[in-house]
């Protein structure tokens, strides 16, 4: 019987367990603080373009891609791997990245008459985030293969 099949049938689902909620909350708090710090730093140094949002979304995509692939390569989503996923993936990366700020920045540029800038920003963000997630995934696969001692 697989470890994932040995879960107590009377236990609440993972997303309702107090430890899971605490891990997501803690990771989310740190991710949100990191995003806030990036926004504060960029606002005074590179005004006029949403560099902080762009950067945190790309970095978050890279981290999440690497994390999910690495954890999947390490074994089933149980125990420590599940807690790492909840803390770092759902919590930290979820708090760090921001689709709402990205969408708001695109709409703000459209509203100010900068349609071309809005389109370029949206396209660059999507392409960069997907590329970062793919690169992160590849890093996670390589890491997982090295942990298992097999070629990637």
mmCIF file of C-alpha atoms in Angstrom:
data_model
loop_
_atom_site.group_PDB
_atom_site.id
_atom_site.type_symbol
_atom_site.label_atom_id
_atom_site.label_comp_id
_atom_site.label_asym_id
_atom_site.label_seq_id
_atom_site.Cartn_x
_atom_site.Cartn_y
_atom_site.Cartn_z
ATOM 1 C CA UNK A 1 0.000 0.000 0.000
ATOM 2 C CA UNK A 2 1.380 3.425 -0.953
ATOM 3 C CA UNK A 3 2.068 5.972 1.777
ATOM 4 C CA UNK A 4 -0.544 8.288 0.270
ATOM 5 C CA UNK A 5 -3.149 5.512 0.693
ATOM 6 C CA UNK A 6 -2.326 5.114 4.402
ATOM 7 C CA UNK A 7 -3.758 8.476 5.451
ATOM 8 C CA UNK A 8 -6.288 8.330 8.274
ATOM 9 C CA UNK A 9 -9.709 8.301 6.582
ATOM 10 C CA UNK A 10 -11.145 10.298 9.497
ATOM 11 C CA UNK A 11 -8.509 13.056 9.249
ATOM 12 C CA UNK A 12 -9.612 16.312 7.642
ATOM 13 C CA UNK A 13 -8.387 16.971 4.097
ATOM 14 C CA UNK A 14 -4.867 18.398 3.901
ATOM 15 C CA UNK A 15 -6.131 21.889 3.076
ATOM 16 C CA UNK A 16 -8.141 21.963 6.324
ATOM 17 C CA UNK A 17 -5.464 20.637 8.672
ATOM 18 C CA UNK A 18 -4.138 23.256 11.121
ATOM 19 C CA UNK A 19 -0.469 22.569 10.311
ATOM 20 C CA UNK A 20 -1.134 22.957 6.583
ATOM 21 C CA UNK A 21 -2.900 26.258 7.153
ATOM 22 C CA UNK A 22 -0.079 27.478 9.389
ATOM 23 C CA UNK A 23 2.569 26.550 6.799
ATOM 24 C CA UNK A 24 0.724 28.345 3.995
ATOM 25 C CA UNK A 25 0.146 31.376 6.222
ATOM 26 C CA UNK A 26 3.798 31.579 7.312
ATOM 27 C CA UNK A 27 5.149 31.099 3.793
ATOM 28 C CA UNK A 28 2.653 33.609 2.441
ATOM 29 C CA UNK A 29 3.669 36.183 5.033
ATOM 30 C CA UNK A 30 7.339 35.890 4.060
ATOM 31 C CA UNK A 31 6.534 35.937 0.342
ATOM 32 C CA UNK A 32 4.369 39.015 0.753
ATOM 33 C CA UNK A 33 7.070 40.768 2.783
ATOM 34 C CA UNK A 34 9.624 39.934 0.082
ATOM 35 C CA UNK A 35 7.325 41.373 -2.601
ATOM 36 C CA UNK A 36 6.702 44.486 -0.504
ATOM 37 C CA UNK A 37 10.450 44.942 -0.056
ATOM 38 C CA UNK A 38 11.029 44.571 -3.798
ATOM 39 C CA UNK A 39 8.286 47.100 -4.560
ATOM 40 C CA UNK A 40 9.636 49.611 -2.050
ATOM 41 C CA UNK A 41 13.180 49.205 -3.348
ATOM 42 C CA UNK A 42 12.190 49.542 -7.014
ATOM 43 C CA UNK A 43 9.832 52.488 -6.468
ATOM 44 C CA UNK A 44 12.703 54.773 -5.512
ATOM 45 C CA UNK A 45 15.273 53.431 -7.958
ATOM 46 C CA UNK A 46 13.456 52.578 -11.184
ATOM 47 C CA UNK A 47 10.185 54.541 -11.268
ATOM 48 C CA UNK A 48 7.880 54.502 -14.263
ATOM 49 C CA UNK A 49 7.927 50.799 -15.018
ATOM 50 C CA UNK A 50 6.601 47.949 -12.834
ATOM 51 C CA UNK A 51 9.995 46.268 -12.450
ATOM 52 C CA UNK A 52 9.235 44.879 -9.005
ATOM 53 C CA UNK A 53 6.052 43.116 -10.088
ATOM 54 C CA UNK A 54 7.760 41.844 -13.208
ATOM 55 C CA UNK A 55 10.766 40.560 -11.237
ATOM 56 C CA UNK A 56 8.855 38.892 -8.396
ATOM 57 C CA UNK A 57 6.577 37.110 -10.853
ATOM 58 C CA UNK A 58 9.553 35.789 -12.833
ATOM 59 C CA UNK A 59 11.520 34.779 -9.732
ATOM 60 C CA UNK A 60 8.432 33.173 -8.202
ATOM 61 C CA UNK A 61 7.792 31.217 -11.409
ATOM 62 C CA UNK A 62 11.392 29.981 -11.445
ATOM 63 C CA UNK A 63 11.283 28.946 -7.785
ATOM 64 C CA UNK A 64 7.916 27.243 -8.126
ATOM 65 C CA UNK A 65 8.983 25.340 -11.253
ATOM 66 C CA UNK A 66 12.164 24.104 -9.558
ATOM 67 C CA UNK A 67 10.410 23.308 -6.309
ATOM 68 C CA UNK A 68 7.555 21.322 -7.823
ATOM 69 C CA UNK A 69 9.801 19.326 -10.171
ATOM 70 C CA UNK A 70 12.367 18.698 -7.443
ATOM 71 C CA UNK A 71 9.760 17.574 -4.940
ATOM 72 C CA UNK A 72 8.060 15.346 -7.520
ATOM 73 C CA UNK A 73 11.418 13.752 -8.341
ATOM 74 C CA UNK A 74 12.080 13.165 -4.642
ATOM 75 C CA UNK A 75 8.917 11.144 -4.090
ATOM 76 C CA UNK A 76 5.200 11.346 -3.350
ATOM 77 C CA UNK A 77 3.563 14.491 -1.986
ATOM 78 C CA UNK A 78 3.536 13.341 1.635
ATOM 79 C CA UNK A 79 5.319 14.132 4.876
ATOM 80 C CA UNK A 80 8.191 16.602 4.658
ATOM 81 C CA UNK A 81 7.791 17.057 0.883
ATOM 82 C CA UNK A 82 4.172 18.053 1.343
ATOM 83 C CA UNK A 83 5.087 20.492 4.111
ATOM 84 C CA UNK A 84 7.829 22.039 1.952
ATOM 85 C CA UNK A 85 5.355 22.391 -0.924
ATOM 86 C CA UNK A 86 2.811 24.087 1.320
ATOM 87 C CA UNK A 87 5.332 26.421 2.970
ATOM 88 C CA UNK A 88 7.530 27.331 -0.005
ATOM 89 C CA UNK A 89 5.293 26.665 -3.002
ATOM 90 C CA UNK A 90 1.764 27.569 -1.990
ATOM 91 C CA UNK A 91 2.737 29.993 0.766
ATOM 92 C CA UNK A 92 5.965 31.776 -0.176
ATOM 93 C CA UNK A 93 5.595 31.703 -3.962
ATOM 94 C CA UNK A 94 1.893 32.476 -3.669
ATOM 95 C CA UNK A 95 2.663 35.507 -1.509
ATOM 96 C CA UNK A 96 5.621 36.602 -3.611
ATOM 97 C CA UNK A 97 3.935 36.494 -6.999
ATOM 98 C CA UNK A 98 1.039 38.742 -7.864
ATOM 99 C CA UNK A 99 -1.343 38.333 -10.741
ATOM 100 C CA UNK A 100 -3.626 41.063 -9.411
ATOM 101 C CA UNK A 101 -0.902 43.738 -9.406
ATOM 102 C CA UNK A 102 0.177 42.614 -12.877
ATOM 103 C CA UNK A 103 -3.392 42.886 -14.187
ATOM 104 C CA UNK A 104 -3.875 46.245 -12.469
ATOM 105 C CA UNK A 105 -0.680 47.599 -14.024
ATOM 106 C CA UNK A 106 -1.785 46.484 -17.498
ATOM 107 C CA UNK A 107 -5.201 48.119 -17.047
ATOM 108 C CA UNK A 108 -3.612 51.317 -15.682
ATOM 109 C CA UNK A 109 -1.463 51.594 -18.810
ATOM 110 C CA UNK A 110 -4.476 51.028 -21.035
ATOM 111 C CA UNK A 111 -6.445 53.671 -19.102
ATOM 112 C CA UNK A 112 -3.606 56.168 -19.503
ATOM 113 C CA UNK A 113 -3.597 55.645 -23.268
ATOM 114 C CA UNK A 114 -0.489 53.458 -23.398
ATOM 115 C CA UNK A 115 -2.096 50.471 -25.142
ATOM 116 C CA UNK A 116 1.119 49.423 -26.908
ATOM 117 C CA UNK A 117 3.083 49.526 -23.635
ATOM 118 C CA UNK A 118 0.331 47.528 -21.919
ATOM 119 C CA UNK A 119 0.426 44.849 -24.610
ATOM 120 C CA UNK A 120 4.227 44.643 -24.581
ATOM 121 C CA UNK A 121 4.314 44.474 -20.773
ATOM 122 C CA UNK A 122 1.635 41.766 -20.679
ATOM 123 C CA UNK A 123 3.310 39.697 -23.396
ATOM 124 C CA UNK A 124 6.801 40.035 -21.909
ATOM 125 C CA UNK A 125 5.530 39.084 -18.471
ATOM 126 C CA UNK A 126 3.722 35.983 -19.690
ATOM 127 C CA UNK A 127 6.618 34.809 -21.866
ATOM 128 C CA UNK A 128 9.217 35.496 -19.166
ATOM 129 C CA UNK A 129 7.198 33.757 -16.442
ATOM 130 C CA UNK A 130 6.552 30.668 -18.560
ATOM 131 C CA UNK A 131 10.233 30.540 -19.558
ATOM 132 C CA UNK A 132 11.275 30.933 -15.912
ATOM 133 C CA UNK A 133 8.899 28.172 -14.813
ATOM 134 C CA UNK A 134 10.257 25.897 -17.563
ATOM 135 C CA UNK A 135 13.857 26.675 -16.572
ATOM 136 C CA UNK A 136 12.994 26.063 -12.927
ATOM 137 C CA UNK A 137 11.306 22.796 -13.842
ATOM 138 C CA UNK A 138 14.432 21.698 -15.696
ATOM 139 C CA UNK A 139 16.594 22.606 -12.695
ATOM 140 C CA UNK A 140 14.286 20.587 -10.450
ATOM 141 C CA UNK A 141 14.434 17.586 -12.791
ATOM 142 C CA UNK A 142 18.245 17.729 -12.887
ATOM 143 C CA UNK A 143 18.391 18.071 -9.102
ATOM 144 C CA UNK A 144 16.020 15.129 -8.702
ATOM 145 C CA UNK A 145 18.034 12.974 -11.099
ATOM 146 C CA UNK A 146 21.255 13.778 -9.238
ATOM 147 C CA UNK A 147 19.627 12.890 -5.932
ATOM 148 C CA UNK A 148 18.602 9.533 -7.360
ATOM 149 C CA UNK A 149 22.007 9.064 -9.021
ATOM 150 C CA UNK A 150 20.550 8.707 -12.511
ATOM 151 C CA UNK A 151 21.286 10.709 -15.675
ATOM 152 C CA UNK A 152 19.019 13.655 -16.415
#
